PDB file of C-alpha atoms and ligand atoms in Angstrom:
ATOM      1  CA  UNK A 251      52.613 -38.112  21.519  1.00 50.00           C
ATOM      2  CA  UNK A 252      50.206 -35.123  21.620  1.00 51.00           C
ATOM      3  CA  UNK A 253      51.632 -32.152  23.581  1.00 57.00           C
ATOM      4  CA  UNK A 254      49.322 -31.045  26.167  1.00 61.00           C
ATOM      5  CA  UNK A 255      47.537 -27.897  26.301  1.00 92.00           C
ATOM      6  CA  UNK A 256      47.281 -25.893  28.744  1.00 98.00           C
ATOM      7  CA  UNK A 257      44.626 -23.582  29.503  1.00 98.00           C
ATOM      8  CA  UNK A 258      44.389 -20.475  31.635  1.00 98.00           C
ATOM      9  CA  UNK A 259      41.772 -17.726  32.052  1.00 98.00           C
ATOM     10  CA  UNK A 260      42.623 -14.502  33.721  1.00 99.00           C
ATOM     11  CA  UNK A 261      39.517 -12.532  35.804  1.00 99.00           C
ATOM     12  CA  UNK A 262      38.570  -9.753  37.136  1.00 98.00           C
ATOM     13  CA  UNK A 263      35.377  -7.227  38.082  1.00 98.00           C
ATOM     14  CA  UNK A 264      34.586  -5.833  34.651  1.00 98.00           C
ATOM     15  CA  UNK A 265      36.493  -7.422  32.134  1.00 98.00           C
ATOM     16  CA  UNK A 266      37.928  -4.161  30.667  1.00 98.00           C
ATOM     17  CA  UNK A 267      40.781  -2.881  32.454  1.00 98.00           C
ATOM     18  CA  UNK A 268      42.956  -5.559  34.809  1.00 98.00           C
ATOM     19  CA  UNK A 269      42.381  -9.167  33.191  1.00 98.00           C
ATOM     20  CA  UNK A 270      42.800  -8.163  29.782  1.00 98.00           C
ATOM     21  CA  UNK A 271      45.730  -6.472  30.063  1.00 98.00           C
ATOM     22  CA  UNK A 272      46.785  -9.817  31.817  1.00 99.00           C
ATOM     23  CA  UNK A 273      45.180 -11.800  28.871  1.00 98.00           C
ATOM     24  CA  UNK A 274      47.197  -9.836  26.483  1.00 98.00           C
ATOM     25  CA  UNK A 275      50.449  -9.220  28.184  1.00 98.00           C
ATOM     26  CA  UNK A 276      50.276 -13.252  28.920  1.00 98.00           C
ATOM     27  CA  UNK A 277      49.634 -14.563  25.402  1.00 98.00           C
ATOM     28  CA  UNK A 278      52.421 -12.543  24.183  1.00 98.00           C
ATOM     29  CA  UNK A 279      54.896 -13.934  26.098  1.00 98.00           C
ATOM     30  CA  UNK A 280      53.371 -17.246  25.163  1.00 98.00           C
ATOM     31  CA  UNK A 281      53.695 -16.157  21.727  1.00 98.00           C
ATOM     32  CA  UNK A 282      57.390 -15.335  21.833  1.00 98.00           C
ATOM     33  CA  UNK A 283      58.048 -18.253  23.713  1.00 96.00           C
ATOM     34  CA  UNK A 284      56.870 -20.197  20.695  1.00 95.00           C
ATOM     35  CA  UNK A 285      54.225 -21.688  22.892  1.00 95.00           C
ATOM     36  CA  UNK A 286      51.107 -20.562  21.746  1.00 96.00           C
ATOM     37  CA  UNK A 287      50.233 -24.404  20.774  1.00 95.00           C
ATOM     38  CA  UNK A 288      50.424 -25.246  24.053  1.00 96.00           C
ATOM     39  CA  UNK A 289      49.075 -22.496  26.505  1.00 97.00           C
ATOM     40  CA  UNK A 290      45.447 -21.514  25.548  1.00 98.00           C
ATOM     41  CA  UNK A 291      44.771 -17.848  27.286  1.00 98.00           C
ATOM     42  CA  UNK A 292      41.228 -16.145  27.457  1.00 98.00           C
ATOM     43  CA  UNK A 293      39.725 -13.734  30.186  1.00 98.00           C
ATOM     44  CA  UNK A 294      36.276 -12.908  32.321  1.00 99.00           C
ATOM     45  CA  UNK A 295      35.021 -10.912  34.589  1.00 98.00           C
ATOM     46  CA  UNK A 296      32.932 -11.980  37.661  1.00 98.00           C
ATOM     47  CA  UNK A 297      30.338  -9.091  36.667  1.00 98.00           C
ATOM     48  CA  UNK A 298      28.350  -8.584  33.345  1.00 98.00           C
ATOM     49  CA  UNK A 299      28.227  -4.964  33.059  1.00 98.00           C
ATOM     50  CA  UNK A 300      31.078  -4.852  29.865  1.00 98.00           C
ATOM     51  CA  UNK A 301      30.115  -7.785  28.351  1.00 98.00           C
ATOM     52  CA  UNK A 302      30.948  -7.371  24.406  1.00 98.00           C
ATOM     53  CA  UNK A 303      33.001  -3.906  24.986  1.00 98.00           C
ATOM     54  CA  UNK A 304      36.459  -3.855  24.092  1.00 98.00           C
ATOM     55  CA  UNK A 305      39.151  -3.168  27.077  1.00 98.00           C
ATOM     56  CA  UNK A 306      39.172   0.769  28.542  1.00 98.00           C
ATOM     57  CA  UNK A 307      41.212   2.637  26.388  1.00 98.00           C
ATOM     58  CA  UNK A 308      42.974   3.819  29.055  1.00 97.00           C
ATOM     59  CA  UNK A 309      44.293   0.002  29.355  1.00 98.00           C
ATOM     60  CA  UNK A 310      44.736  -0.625  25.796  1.00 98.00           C
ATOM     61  CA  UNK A 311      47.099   3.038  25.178  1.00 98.00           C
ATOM     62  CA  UNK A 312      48.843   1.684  28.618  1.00 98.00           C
ATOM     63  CA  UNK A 313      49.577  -1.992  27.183  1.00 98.00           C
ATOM     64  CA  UNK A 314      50.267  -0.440  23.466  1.00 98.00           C
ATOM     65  CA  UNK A 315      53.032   1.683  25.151  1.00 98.00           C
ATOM     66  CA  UNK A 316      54.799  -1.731  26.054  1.00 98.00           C
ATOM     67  CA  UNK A 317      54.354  -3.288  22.960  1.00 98.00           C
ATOM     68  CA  UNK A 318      51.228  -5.245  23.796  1.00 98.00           C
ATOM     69  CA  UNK A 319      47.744  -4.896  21.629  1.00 98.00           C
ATOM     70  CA  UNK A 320      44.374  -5.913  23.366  1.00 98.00           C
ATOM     71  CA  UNK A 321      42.594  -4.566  20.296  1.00 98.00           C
ATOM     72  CA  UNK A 322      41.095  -7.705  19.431  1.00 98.00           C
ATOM     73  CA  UNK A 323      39.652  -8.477  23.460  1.00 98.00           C
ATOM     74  CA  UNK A 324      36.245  -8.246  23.823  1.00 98.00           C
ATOM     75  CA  UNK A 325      34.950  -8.232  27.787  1.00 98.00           C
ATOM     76  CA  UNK A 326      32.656 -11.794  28.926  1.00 98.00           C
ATOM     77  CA  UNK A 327      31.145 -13.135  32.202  1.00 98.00           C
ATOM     78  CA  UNK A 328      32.348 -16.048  33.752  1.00 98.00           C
ATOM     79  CA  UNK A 329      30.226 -18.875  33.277  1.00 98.00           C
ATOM     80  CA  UNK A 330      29.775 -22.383  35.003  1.00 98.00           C
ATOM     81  CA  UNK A 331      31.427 -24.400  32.582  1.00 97.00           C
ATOM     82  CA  UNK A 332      34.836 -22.635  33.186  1.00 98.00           C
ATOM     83  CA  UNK A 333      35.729 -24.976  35.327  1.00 98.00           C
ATOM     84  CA  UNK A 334      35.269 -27.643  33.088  1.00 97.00           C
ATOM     85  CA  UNK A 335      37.543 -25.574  30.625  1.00 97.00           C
ATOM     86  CA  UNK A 336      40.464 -23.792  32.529  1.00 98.00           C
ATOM     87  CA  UNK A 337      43.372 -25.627  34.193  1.00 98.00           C
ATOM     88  CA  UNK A 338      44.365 -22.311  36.325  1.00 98.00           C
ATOM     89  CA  UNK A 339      41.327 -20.021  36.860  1.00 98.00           C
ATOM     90  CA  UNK A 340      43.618 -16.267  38.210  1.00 99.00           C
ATOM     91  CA  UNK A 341      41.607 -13.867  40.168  1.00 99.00           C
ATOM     92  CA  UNK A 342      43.565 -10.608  40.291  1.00 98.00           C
ATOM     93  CA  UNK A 343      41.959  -9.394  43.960  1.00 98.00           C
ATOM     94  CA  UNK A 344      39.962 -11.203  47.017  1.00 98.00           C
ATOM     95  CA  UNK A 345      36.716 -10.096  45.904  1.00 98.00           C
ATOM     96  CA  UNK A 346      37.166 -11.588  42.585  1.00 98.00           C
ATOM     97  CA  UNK A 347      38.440 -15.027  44.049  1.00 98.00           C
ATOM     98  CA  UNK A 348      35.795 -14.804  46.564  1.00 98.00           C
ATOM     99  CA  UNK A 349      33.012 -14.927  44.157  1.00 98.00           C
ATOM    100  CA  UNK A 350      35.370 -17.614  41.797  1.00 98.00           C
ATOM    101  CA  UNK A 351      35.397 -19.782  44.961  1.00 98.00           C
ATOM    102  CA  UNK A 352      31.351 -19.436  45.415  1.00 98.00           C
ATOM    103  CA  UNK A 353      31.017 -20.570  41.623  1.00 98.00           C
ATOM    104  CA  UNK A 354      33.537 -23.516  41.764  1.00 98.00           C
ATOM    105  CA  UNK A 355      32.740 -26.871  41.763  1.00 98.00           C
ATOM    106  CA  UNK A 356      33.942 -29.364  44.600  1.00 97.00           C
ATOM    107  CA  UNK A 357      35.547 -31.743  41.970  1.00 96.00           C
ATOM    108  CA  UNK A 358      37.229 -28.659  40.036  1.00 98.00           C
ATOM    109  CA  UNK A 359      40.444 -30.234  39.349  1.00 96.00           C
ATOM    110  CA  UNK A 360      42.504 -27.033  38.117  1.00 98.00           C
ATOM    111  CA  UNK A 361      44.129 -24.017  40.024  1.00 98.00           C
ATOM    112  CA  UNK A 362      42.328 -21.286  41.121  1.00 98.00           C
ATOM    113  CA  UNK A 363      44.164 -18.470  42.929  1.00 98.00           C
ATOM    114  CA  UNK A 364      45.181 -15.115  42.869  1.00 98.00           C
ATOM    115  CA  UNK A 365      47.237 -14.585  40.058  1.00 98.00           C
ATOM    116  CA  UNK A 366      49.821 -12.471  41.747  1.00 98.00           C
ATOM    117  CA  UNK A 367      50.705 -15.991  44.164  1.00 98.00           C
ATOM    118  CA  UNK A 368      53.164 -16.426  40.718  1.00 98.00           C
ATOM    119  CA  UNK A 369      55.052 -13.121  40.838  1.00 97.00           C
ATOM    120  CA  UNK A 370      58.416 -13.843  42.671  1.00 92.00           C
ATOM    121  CA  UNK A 371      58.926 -11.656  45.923  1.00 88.00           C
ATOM    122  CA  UNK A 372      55.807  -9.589  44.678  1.00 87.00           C
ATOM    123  CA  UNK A 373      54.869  -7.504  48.229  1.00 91.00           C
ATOM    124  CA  UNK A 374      51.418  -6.575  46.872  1.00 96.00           C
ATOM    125  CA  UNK A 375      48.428  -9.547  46.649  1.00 98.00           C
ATOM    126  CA  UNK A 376      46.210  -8.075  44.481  1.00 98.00           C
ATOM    127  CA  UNK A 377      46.378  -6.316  41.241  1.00 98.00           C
ATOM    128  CA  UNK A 378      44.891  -2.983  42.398  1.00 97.00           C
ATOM    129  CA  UNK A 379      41.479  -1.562  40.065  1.00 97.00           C
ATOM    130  CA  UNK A 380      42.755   1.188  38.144  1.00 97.00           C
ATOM    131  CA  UNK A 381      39.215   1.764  37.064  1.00 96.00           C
ATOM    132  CA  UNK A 382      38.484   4.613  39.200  1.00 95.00           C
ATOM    133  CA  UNK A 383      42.234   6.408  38.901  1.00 91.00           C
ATOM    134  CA  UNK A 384      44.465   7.841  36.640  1.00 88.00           C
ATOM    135  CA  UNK A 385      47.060   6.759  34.243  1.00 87.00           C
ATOM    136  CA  UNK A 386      49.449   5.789  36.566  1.00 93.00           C
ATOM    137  CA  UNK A 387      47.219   2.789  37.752  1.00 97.00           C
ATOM    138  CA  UNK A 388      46.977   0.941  34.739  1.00 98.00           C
ATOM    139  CA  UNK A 389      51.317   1.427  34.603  1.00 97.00           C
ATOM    140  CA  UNK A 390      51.158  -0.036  38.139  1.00 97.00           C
ATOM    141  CA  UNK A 391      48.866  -2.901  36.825  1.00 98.00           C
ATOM    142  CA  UNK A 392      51.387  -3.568  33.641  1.00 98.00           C
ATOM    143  CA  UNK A 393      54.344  -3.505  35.810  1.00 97.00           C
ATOM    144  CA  UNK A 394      52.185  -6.840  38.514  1.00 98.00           C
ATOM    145  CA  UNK A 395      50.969  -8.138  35.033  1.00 98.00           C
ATOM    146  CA  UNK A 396      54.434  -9.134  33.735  1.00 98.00           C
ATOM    147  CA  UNK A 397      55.960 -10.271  36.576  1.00 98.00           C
ATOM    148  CA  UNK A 398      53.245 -12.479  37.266  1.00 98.00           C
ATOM    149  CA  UNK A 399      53.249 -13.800  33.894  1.00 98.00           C
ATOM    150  CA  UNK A 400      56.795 -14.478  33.852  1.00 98.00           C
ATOM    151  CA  UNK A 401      56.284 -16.447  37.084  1.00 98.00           C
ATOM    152  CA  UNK A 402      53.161 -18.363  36.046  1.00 98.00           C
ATOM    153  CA  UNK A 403      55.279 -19.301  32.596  1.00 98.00           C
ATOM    154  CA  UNK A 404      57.278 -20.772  34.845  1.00 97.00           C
ATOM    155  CA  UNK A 405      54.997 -22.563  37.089  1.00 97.00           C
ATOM    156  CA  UNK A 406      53.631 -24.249  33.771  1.00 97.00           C
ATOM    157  CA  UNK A 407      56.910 -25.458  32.167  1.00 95.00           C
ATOM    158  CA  UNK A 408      57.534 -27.171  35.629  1.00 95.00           C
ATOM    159  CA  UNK A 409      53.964 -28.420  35.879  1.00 94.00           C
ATOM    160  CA  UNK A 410      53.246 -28.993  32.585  1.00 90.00           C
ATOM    161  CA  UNK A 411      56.637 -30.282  30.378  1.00 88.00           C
ATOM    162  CA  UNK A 412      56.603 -30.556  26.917  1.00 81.00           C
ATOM    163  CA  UNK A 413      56.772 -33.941  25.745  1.00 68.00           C
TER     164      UNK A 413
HETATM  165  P1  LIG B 272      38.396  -4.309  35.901  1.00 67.01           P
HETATM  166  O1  LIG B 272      38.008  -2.788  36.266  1.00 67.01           O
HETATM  167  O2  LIG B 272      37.704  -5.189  36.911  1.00 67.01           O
HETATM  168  O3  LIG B 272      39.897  -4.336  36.068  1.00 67.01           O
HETATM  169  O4  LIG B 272      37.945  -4.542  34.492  1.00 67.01           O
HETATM  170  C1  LIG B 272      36.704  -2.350  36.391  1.00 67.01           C
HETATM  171  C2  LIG B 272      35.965  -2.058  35.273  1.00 67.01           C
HETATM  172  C3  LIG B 272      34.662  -1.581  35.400  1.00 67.01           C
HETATM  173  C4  LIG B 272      34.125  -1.425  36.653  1.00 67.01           C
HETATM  174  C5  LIG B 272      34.862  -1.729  37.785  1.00 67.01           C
HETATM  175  C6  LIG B 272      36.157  -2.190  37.652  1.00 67.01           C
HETATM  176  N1  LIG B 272      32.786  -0.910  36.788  1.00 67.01           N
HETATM  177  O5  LIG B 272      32.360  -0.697  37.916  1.00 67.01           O
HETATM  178  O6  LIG B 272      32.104  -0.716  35.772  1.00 67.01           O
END
């Protein structure tokens, strides 16, 4: 039998700072996990502004520091047929899952929510924009980024079992 895959897209505002580092920091813990057959990772933002720049280098020396390269990202808008595509659809604020929810079809048959619902006894809702702040945001956003990820790997072994 075919394993299933599993697809999940991470989004933001702009594409450059919050959902890749979640886009990296996710794929490689898929990637250690020995998973990355299974669990198909991309990102988006909900505005075009960065579309075709590679993530803020403020976010990329953050995630390097923990071992994590977004090098390779490059930023994209969120188009309709991402809910055709994505099983779990992860808005990292309100505003961002706000304007998910305005784009998403009736029949979308996948999860959208905000990604931090799958950090264990998180306090904080939203991953916060570092955009606008210094260095210490885009820690902060590293720090909600893996525990989430740890928590949504195990939301999809439960869901989603290898057969
Ligand atoms: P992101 O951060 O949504 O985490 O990628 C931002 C990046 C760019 C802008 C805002 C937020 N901007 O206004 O250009």
């Amino acid at each position: 039998m075919v394993k299933p895959v599993v697809s999940v897209l991470f989004c933001c505002l702009g594409n450059i700072c919050r959902s890749p580092t979640a886009h990296g920091v996710f794929e490689s813990k898929v990637t250690e996990l020995g998973m990355a057959s299974r669990i198909y990772t991309d990102s988006c933002g909900t505005g075009g502004w960065h579309v075709g720049e590679p993530p803020d280098s403020r976010a990329t020396n953050a995630a390097r520091q923990r071992g994590y390269d977004l090098s390779s990202l490059r930023a994209r808008q969120v188009q309709a047929d991402d809910f055709q595509r994505f099983d779990y659809i992860l808005a990292m604020d309100h505003q961002n899952l706000q304007d998910l929810t305005a784009m998403c079809p009736g029949n979308y048959t996948g999860r959208l929510s905000l990604f931090l619902s799958f950090a264990e006894g998180a306090r904080e809702e939203e991953v916060p924009d570092p955009y606008y702040g210094g260095a210490h945001g885009f820690s902060h956003v590293l720090d909600l980024v893996e525990a989430a990820s740890d928590g949504l790997l195990r939301e999809i072994a439960r869901a989603h079992p290898a057969r």
